[in-house]
Coordinates of C-alpha atoms in Angstrom, one line a residue:
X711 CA 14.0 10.9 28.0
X712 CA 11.4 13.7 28.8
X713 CA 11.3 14.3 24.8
X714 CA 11.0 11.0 23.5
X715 CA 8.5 10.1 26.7
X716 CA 5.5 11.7 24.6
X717 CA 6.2 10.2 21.0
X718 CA 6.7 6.7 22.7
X719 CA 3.2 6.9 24.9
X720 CA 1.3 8.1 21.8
X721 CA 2.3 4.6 20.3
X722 CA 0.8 2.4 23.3
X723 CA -2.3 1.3 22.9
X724 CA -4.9 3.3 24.9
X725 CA -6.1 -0.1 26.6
X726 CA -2.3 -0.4 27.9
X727 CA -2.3 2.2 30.5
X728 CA -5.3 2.6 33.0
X729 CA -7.2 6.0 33.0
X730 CA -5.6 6.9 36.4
X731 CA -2.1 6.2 35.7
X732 CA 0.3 9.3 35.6
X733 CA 3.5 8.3 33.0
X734 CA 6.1 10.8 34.0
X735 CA 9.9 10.6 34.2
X736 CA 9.8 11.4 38.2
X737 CA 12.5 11.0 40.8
X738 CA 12.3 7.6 41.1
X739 CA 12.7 6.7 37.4
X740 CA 15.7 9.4 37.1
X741 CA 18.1 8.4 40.1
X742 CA 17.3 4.5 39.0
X743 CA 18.4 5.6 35.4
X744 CA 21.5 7.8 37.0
X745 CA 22.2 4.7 39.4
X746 CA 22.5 2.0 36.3
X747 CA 23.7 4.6 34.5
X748 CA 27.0 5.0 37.0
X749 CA 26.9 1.6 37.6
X750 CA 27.8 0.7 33.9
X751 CA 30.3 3.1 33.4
X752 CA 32.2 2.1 36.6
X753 CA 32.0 -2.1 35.5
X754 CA 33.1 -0.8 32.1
X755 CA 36.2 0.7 33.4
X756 CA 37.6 -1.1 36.4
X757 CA 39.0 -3.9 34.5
X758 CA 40.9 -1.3 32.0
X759 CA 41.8 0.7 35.4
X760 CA 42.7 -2.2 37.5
X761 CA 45.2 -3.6 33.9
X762 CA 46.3 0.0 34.0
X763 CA 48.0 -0.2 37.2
X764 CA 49.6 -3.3 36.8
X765 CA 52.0 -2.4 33.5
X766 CA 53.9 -5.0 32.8
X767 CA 57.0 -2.8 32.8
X768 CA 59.6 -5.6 31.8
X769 CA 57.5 -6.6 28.5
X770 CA 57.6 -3.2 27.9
X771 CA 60.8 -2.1 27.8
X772 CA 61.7 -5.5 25.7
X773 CA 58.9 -4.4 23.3
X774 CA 60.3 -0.9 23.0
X775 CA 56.9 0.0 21.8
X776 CA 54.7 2.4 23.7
X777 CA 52.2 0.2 23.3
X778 CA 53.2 -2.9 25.3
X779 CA 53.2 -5.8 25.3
X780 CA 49.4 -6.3 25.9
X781 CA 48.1 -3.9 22.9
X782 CA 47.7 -7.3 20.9
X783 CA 45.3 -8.6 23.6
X784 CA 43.5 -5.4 24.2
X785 CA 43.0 -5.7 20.4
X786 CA 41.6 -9.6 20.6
X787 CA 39.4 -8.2 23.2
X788 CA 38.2 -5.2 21.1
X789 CA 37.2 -7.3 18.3
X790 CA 35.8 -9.8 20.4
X791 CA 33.5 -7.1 21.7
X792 CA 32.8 -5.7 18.1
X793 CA 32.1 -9.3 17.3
X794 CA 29.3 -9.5 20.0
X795 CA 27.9 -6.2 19.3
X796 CA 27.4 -7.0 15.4
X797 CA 25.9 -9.8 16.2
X798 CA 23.2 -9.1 19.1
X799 CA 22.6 -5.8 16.1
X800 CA 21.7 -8.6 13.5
X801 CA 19.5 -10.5 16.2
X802 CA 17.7 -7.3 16.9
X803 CA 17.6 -5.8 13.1
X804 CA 15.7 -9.3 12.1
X805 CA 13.3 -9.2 14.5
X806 CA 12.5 -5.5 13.5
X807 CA 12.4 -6.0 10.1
X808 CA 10.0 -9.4 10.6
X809 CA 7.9 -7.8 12.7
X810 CA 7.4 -4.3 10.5
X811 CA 6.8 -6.5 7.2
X812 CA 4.3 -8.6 9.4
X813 CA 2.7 -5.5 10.6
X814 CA 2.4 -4.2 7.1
X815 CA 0.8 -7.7 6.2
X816 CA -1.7 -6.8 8.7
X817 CA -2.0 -3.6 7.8
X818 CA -3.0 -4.4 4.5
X819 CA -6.0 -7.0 5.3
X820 CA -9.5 -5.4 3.6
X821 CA -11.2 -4.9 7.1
X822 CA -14.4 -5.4 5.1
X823 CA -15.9 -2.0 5.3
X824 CA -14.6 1.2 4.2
X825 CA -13.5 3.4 7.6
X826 CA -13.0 6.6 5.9
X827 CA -15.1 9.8 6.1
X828 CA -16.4 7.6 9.1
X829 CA -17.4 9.3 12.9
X830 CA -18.6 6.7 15.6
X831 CA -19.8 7.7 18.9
X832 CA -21.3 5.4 21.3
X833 CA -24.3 5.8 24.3
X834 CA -26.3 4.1 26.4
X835 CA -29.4 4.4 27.5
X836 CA -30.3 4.5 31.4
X837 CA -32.1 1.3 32.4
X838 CA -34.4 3.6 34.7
X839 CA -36.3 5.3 31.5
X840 CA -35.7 3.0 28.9
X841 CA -36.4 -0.2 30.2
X842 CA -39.0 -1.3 27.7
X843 CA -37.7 -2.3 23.9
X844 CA -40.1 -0.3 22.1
X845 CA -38.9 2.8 24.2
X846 CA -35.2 2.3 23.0
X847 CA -36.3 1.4 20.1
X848 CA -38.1 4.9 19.5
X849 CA -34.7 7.0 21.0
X850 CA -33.1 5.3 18.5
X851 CA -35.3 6.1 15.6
X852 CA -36.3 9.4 16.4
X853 CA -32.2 10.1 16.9
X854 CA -31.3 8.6 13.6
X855 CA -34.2 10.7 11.8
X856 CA -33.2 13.8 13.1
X857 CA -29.0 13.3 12.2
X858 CA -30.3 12.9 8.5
X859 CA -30.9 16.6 8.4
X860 CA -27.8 17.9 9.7
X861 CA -25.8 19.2 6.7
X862 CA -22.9 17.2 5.5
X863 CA -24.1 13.8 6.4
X864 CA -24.1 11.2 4.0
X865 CA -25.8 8.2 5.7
X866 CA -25.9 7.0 9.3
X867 CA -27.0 4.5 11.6
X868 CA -26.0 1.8 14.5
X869 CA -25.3 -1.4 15.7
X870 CA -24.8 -3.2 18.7
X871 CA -21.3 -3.9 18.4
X872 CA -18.7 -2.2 15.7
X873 CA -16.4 -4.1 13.5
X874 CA -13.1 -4.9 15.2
X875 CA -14.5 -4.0 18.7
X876 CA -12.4 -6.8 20.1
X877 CA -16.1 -7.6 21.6
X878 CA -17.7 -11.2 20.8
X879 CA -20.7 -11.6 21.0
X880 CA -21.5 -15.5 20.1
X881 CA -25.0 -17.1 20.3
X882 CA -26.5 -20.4 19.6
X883 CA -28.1 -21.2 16.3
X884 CA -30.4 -23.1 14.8
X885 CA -32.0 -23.9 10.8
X886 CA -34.9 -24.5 10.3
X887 CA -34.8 -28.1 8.5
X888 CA -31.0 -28.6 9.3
X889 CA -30.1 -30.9 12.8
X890 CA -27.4 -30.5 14.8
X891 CA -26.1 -33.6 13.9
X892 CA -25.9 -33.0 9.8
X893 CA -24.7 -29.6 11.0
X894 CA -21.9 -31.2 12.6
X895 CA -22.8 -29.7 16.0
X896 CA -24.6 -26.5 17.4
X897 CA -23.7 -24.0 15.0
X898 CA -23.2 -20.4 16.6
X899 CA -23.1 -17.0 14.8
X900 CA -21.9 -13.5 16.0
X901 CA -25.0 -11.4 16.2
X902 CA -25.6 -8.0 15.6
X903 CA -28.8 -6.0 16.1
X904 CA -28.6 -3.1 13.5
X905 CA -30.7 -0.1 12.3
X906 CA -31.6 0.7 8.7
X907 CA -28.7 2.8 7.4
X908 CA -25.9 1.3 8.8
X909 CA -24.4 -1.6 6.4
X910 CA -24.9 0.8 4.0
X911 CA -22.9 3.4 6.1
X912 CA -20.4 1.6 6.4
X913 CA -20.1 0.4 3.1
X914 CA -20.9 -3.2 3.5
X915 CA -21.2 -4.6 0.2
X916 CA -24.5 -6.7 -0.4
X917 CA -23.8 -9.7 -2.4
X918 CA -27.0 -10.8 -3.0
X919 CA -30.7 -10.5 -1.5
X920 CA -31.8 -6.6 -0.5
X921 CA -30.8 -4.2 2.9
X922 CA -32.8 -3.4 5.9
X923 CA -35.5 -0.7 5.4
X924 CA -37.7 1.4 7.8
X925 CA -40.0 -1.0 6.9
X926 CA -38.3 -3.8 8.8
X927 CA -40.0 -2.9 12.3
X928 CA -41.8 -4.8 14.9
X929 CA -45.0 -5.4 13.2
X930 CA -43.2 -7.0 10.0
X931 CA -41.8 -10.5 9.7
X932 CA -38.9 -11.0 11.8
X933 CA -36.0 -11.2 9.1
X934 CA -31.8 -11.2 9.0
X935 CA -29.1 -10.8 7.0
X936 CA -26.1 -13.3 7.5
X937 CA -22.5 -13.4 6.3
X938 CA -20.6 -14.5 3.4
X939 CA -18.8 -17.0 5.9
X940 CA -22.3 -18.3 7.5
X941 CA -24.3 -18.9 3.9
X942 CA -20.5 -20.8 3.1
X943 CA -20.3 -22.8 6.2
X944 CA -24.2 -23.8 6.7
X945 CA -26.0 -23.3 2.9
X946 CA -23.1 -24.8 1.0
X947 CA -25.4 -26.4 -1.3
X948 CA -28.4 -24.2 -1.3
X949 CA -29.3 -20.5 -1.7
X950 CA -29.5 -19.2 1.8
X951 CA -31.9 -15.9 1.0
X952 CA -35.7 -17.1 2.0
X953 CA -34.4 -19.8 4.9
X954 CA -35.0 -19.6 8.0
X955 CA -33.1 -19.6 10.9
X956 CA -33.2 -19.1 14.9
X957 CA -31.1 -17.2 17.6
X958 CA -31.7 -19.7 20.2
X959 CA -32.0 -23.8 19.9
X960 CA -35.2 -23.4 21.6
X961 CA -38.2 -20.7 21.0
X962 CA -41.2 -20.0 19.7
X963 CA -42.5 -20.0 16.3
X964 CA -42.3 -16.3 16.2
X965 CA -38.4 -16.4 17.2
X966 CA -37.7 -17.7 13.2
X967 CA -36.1 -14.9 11.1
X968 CA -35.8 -15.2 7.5
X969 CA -32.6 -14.3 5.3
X970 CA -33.3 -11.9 3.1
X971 CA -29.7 -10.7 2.6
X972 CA -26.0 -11.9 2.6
X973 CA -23.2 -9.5 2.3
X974 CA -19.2 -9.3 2.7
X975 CA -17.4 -10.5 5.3
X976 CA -16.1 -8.2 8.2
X977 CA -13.6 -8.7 10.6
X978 CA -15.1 -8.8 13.9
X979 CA -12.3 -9.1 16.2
X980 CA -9.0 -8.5 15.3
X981 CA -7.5 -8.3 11.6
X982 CA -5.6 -11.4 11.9
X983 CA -8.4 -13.6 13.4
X984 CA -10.8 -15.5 11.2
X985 CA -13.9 -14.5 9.9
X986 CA -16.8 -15.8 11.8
X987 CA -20.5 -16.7 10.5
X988 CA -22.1 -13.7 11.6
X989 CA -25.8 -12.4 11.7
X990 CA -27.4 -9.2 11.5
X991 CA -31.2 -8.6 12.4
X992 CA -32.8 -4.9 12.7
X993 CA -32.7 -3.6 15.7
X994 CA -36.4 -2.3 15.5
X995 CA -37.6 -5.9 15.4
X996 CA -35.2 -7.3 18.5
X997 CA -37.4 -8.3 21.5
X998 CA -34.2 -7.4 23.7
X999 CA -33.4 -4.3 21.8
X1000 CA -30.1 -3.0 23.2
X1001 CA -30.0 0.2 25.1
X1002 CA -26.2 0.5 24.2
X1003 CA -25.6 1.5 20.5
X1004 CA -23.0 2.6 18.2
X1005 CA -23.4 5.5 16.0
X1006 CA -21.8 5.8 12.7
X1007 CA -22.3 8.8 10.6
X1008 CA -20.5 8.9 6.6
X1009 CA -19.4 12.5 6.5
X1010 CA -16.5 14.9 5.4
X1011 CA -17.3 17.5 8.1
X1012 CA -14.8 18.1 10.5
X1013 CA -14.9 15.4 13.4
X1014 CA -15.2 18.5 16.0
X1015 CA -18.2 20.1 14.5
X1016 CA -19.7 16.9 14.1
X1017 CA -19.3 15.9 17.2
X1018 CA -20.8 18.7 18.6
X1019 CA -23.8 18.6 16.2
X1020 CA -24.4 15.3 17.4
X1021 CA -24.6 16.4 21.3
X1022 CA -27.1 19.3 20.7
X1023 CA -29.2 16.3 19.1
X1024 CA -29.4 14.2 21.8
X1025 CA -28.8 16.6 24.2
X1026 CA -32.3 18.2 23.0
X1027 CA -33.7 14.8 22.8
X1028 CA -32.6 13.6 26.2
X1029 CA -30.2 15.6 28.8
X1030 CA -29.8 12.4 30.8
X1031 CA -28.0 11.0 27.6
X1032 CA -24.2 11.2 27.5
X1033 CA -22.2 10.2 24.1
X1034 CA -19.0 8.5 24.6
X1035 CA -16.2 6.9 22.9
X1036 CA -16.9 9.3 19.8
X1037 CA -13.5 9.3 17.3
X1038 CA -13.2 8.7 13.7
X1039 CA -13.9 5.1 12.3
X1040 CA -10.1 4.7 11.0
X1041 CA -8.5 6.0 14.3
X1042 CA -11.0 3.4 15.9
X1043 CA -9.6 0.5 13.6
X1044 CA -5.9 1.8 14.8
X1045 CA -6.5 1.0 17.9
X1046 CA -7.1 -2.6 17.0
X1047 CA -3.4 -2.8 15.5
X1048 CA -2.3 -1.6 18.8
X1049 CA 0.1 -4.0 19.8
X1050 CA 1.7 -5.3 16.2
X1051 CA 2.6 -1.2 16.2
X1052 CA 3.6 -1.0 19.5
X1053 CA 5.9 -4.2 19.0
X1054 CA 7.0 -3.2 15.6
X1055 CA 7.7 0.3 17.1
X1056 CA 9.7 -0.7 19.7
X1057 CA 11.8 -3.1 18.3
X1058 CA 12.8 -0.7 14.8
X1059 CA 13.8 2.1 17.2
X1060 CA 16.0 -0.7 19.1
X1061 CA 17.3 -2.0 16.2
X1062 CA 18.0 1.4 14.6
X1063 CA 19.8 2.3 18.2
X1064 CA 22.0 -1.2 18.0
X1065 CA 23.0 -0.2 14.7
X1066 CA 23.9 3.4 15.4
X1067 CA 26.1 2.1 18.6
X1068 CA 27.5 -0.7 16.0
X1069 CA 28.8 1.6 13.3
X1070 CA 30.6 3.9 16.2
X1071 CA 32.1 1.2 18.1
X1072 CA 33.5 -0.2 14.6
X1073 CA 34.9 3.4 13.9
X1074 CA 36.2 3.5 17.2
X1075 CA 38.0 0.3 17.1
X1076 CA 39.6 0.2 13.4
X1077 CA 40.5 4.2 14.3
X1078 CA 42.4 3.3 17.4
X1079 CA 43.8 0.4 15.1
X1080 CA 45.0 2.7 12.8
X1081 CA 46.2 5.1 15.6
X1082 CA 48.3 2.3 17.0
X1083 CA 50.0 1.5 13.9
X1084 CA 50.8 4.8 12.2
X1085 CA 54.6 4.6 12.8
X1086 CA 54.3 1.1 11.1
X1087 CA 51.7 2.1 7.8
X1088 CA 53.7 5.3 7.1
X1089 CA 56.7 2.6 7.2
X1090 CA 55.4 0.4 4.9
X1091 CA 54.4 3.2 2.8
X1092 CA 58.3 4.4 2.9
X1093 CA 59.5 0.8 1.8
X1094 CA 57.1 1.1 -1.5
X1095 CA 53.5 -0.3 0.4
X1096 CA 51.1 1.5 -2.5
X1097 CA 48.0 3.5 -0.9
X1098 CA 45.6 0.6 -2.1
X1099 CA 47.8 -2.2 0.2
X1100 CA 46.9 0.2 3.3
X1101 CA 43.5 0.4 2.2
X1102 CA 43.3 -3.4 2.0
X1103 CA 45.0 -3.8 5.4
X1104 CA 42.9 -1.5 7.3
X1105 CA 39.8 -2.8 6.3
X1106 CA 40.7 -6.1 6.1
X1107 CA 40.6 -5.8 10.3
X1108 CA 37.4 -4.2 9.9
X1109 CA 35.8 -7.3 7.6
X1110 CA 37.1 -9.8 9.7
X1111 CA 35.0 -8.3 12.7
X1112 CA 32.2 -7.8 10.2
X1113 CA 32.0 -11.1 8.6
X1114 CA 32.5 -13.1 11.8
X1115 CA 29.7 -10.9 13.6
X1116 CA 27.3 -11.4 10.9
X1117 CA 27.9 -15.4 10.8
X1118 CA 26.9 -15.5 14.8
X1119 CA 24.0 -13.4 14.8
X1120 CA 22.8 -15.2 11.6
X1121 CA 22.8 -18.5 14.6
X1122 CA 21.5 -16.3 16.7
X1123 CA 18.5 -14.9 14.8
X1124 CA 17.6 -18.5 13.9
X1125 CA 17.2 -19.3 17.8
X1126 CA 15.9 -15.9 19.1
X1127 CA 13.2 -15.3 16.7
X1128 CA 10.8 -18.5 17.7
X1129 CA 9.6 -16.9 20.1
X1130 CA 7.9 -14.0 17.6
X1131 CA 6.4 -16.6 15.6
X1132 CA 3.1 -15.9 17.3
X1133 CA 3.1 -12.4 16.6
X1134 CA 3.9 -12.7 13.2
X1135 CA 1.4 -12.6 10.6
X1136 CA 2.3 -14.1 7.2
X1137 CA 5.5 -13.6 8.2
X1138 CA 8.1 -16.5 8.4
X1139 CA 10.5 -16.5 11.5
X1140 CA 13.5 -17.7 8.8
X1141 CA 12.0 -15.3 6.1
X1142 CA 14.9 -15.8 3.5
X1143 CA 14.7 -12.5 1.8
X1144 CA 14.8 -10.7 5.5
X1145 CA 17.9 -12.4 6.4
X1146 CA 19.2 -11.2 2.9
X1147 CA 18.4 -7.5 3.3
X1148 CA 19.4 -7.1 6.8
X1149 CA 23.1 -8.9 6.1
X1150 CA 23.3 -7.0 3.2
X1151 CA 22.5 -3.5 4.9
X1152 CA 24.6 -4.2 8.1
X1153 CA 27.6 -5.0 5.9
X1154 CA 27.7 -2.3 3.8
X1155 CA 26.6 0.0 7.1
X1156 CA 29.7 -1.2 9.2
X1157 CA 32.0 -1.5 5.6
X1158 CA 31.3 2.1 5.6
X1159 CA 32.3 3.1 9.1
X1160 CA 35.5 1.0 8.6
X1161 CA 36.3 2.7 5.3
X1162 CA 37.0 6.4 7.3
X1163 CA 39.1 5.4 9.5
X1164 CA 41.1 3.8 6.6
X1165 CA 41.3 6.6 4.1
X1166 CA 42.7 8.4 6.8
X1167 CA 46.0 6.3 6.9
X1168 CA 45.6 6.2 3.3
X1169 CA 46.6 10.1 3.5
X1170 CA 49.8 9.4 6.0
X1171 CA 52.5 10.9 5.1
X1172 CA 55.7 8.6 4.8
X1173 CA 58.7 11.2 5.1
X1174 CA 57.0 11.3 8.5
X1175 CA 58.5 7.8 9.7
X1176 CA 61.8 8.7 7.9
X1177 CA 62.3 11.6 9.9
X1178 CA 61.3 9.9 13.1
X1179 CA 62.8 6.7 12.8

């Protein structure tokens, strides 16, 4: 438990467990383990030790067998339990195996940008100093000039809020020659203030129209960039690049911003969420530029180095200002898939565990089978039985079990998995070719542990039973 305690946290998502919490296997969680633990084992053998002590001795002695009279119950009841245990396996391998294929779907959505060779950092400004826009706007600037010379950096810049930040940030909108009422409603974009630097950072491809330059500050025309899924949604019919269009249903003429730009769509949220219409407008020309930025810098140097580049730089800018948050872009994005892993994880090392306790309890049973019945196989095998009947008769016992298991949890996993249905992501609950794989690979799995136990009475020798008998 202490091993596996580390492996398992590093698959929680960060968010999961508050900063203060200390996960540890203390003395609580070990005597409640022990306790269960005992518990279990004592259950699991007081209905064995309470048959035990009541033999009947009469059946018995009539049976002649050392066995008694109750070894074909005790069998039922063995195979009953096999039965169960196949089954809740096959309940548990589905799920696993729909919920690893979903999170492979995810996995493979285009996030819209290109996360690699990416560093973010975050920081925010203290109210106290920076309280006018064109004060944060100049930390930013001055910051961003000065990271262009350090060696190794490709590009850089910031935004507001980073792709899959989990973060909306939904305003009001309004176009200039559009109403609400042919618009079918307010519309309402994502916004994003950005510097010069960033899409291009990032990698957000530019469909059509031009980027942000230096020369989009506050003394040029106010002017934005929108989305693939805005220009679809609200200039259907017309070329969105020269229209204008406004933050807030109300303002003043100055408040307009023209399109100059529309580029790919990103995922703002999560992976599996929709694309919303989304607007980007440069930071330098916001008149509520945000104190709170995040840095992105396009570079192979190592994230360590970097990082500490980046504090001497604002460090020697500003002591007061502390960076935050700072990890590469990809391990950033991971932390978005946090709980289709963590689900996904959980449930294949469960259903990997079921399995592994399947294929030993079916071992167990058809070996104690063939343990019970030696004196009879080595018989049959005296009275002309070839080596290929035994091998049928053993595993016959073990496909029954098999067969029967698989047919319940095949029920089963119809029923129990409507309930992952919302965490699956392209994924159908009744996905055919699942259900095939997973029969498939528990059948042969258990076959295989049946076949052992058989080849080993296939090996009895029958002069044995001569002599005996």
């Amino acid at each position: 438990a202490m091993w596996s305690l580390g492996p398992l946290l590093r698959l929680i998502p960060f968010s999961y467990i508050p900063i203060e919490a200390e996960v540890k296997v203390d003395q609580t969680v070990l005597f409640a383990a022990l306790g269960v633990t005992l518990l279990t084992v004592l259950l699991s053998g007081l209905f064995p030790a309470w048959r035990a002590a009541r033999p009947a001795l009469n059946s018995s002695l009539k049976d002649g067998r050392r066995s008694g009279g109750d070894a074909i119950r005790h069998r039922h009841a063995q195979r009953v339990l096999v039965i169960s245990q196949i089954a809740l396996t096959f309940i548990l391998l589905i799920a696993s195996v729909l919920m690893v294929k979903s999170f492979a779907r995810v996995r493979g959505i285009d996030p819209g940008f290109e996360p690699d060779e990416v560093f973010k950092m975050e920081m925010v400004l203290p109210a106290s100093r920076y309280s006018a826009a064109p004060t944060v706007q100049s930390f930013y600037e001055t910051l961003l000039s000065k990271v262009k010379n350090i060696p190794g950096v490709q590009s850089s810049g910031a935004a507001t809020i980073l792709p899959l930040a989990l973060f909306p940030y939904n305003s009001p909108l309004s176009i200039e020659g559009l109403s609400n009422d042919e618009l079918g409603g307010i519309p309402f974009a994502e916004e994003r203030q950005v510097t010069s630097g960033y899409l291009a950072t990032l990698k957000i491809s530019l469909i059509r129209g031009r980027d942000f330059s230096e020369r989009d500050n506050a003394a040029a025309p106010p002017v934005a960039i929108v989305n693939e899924a805005l220009a679809t949604k609200y200039f259907a019919k017309v070329d969105p690049i020269g229209r204008r269009i406004r933050l807030e249903p109300s303002g003043s003429e100055n408040s307009w911003l023209t399109v100059v730009g529309v580029v790919k769509d990103v995922h703002q949220l999560r992976m599996t969420d929709p694309v919303l219409p989304e607007i980007y407008r440069p930071h330098a020309q916001a008149p509520d530029a945000s104190r709170r930025m995040a840095l992105v810098l396009r570079s192979r140097l190592d994230p360590t180095s970097l990082l500490h580049s980046m504090r001497d730089l604002v460090r020697g800018q500003d002591p007061g200002v502390a960076i935050f948050d700072a990890e590469p872009m990809h391990q950033f994005i991971a932390h978005s898939f946090g709980a289709q892993r963590l689900a996904a994880s959980l449930l294949a090392m469960f259903g990997a565990l079921a399995l592994t306790l399947t294929v030993i309890g079916i071992y167990g049973v058809v070996a104690y089978f063939v343990a019970q019945r030696t004196g009879e196989i080595r018989i049959r095998m005296a009275l002309g039985a070839q080596r290929h009947h035994v091998l049928e008769l053993i595993l016959g016992q073990g496909v029954s079990m098999v067969v029967i298991g698989l047919s319940i949890g095949i029920g089963g996993a119809f029923a129990a998995t409507r309930v992952l249905r919302s965490l699956l992501f392209e994924v159908s609950s009744t996905d055919l070719l699942t259900y095939l794989f997973v029969t498939l690979s528990l059948g042969i799995t258990t076959l295989v542990a049946c076949y052992f136990p058989a080849r080993a009475a296939m090996r009895l020798d029958p002069l044995e039973a001569l002599r005996s008998e």
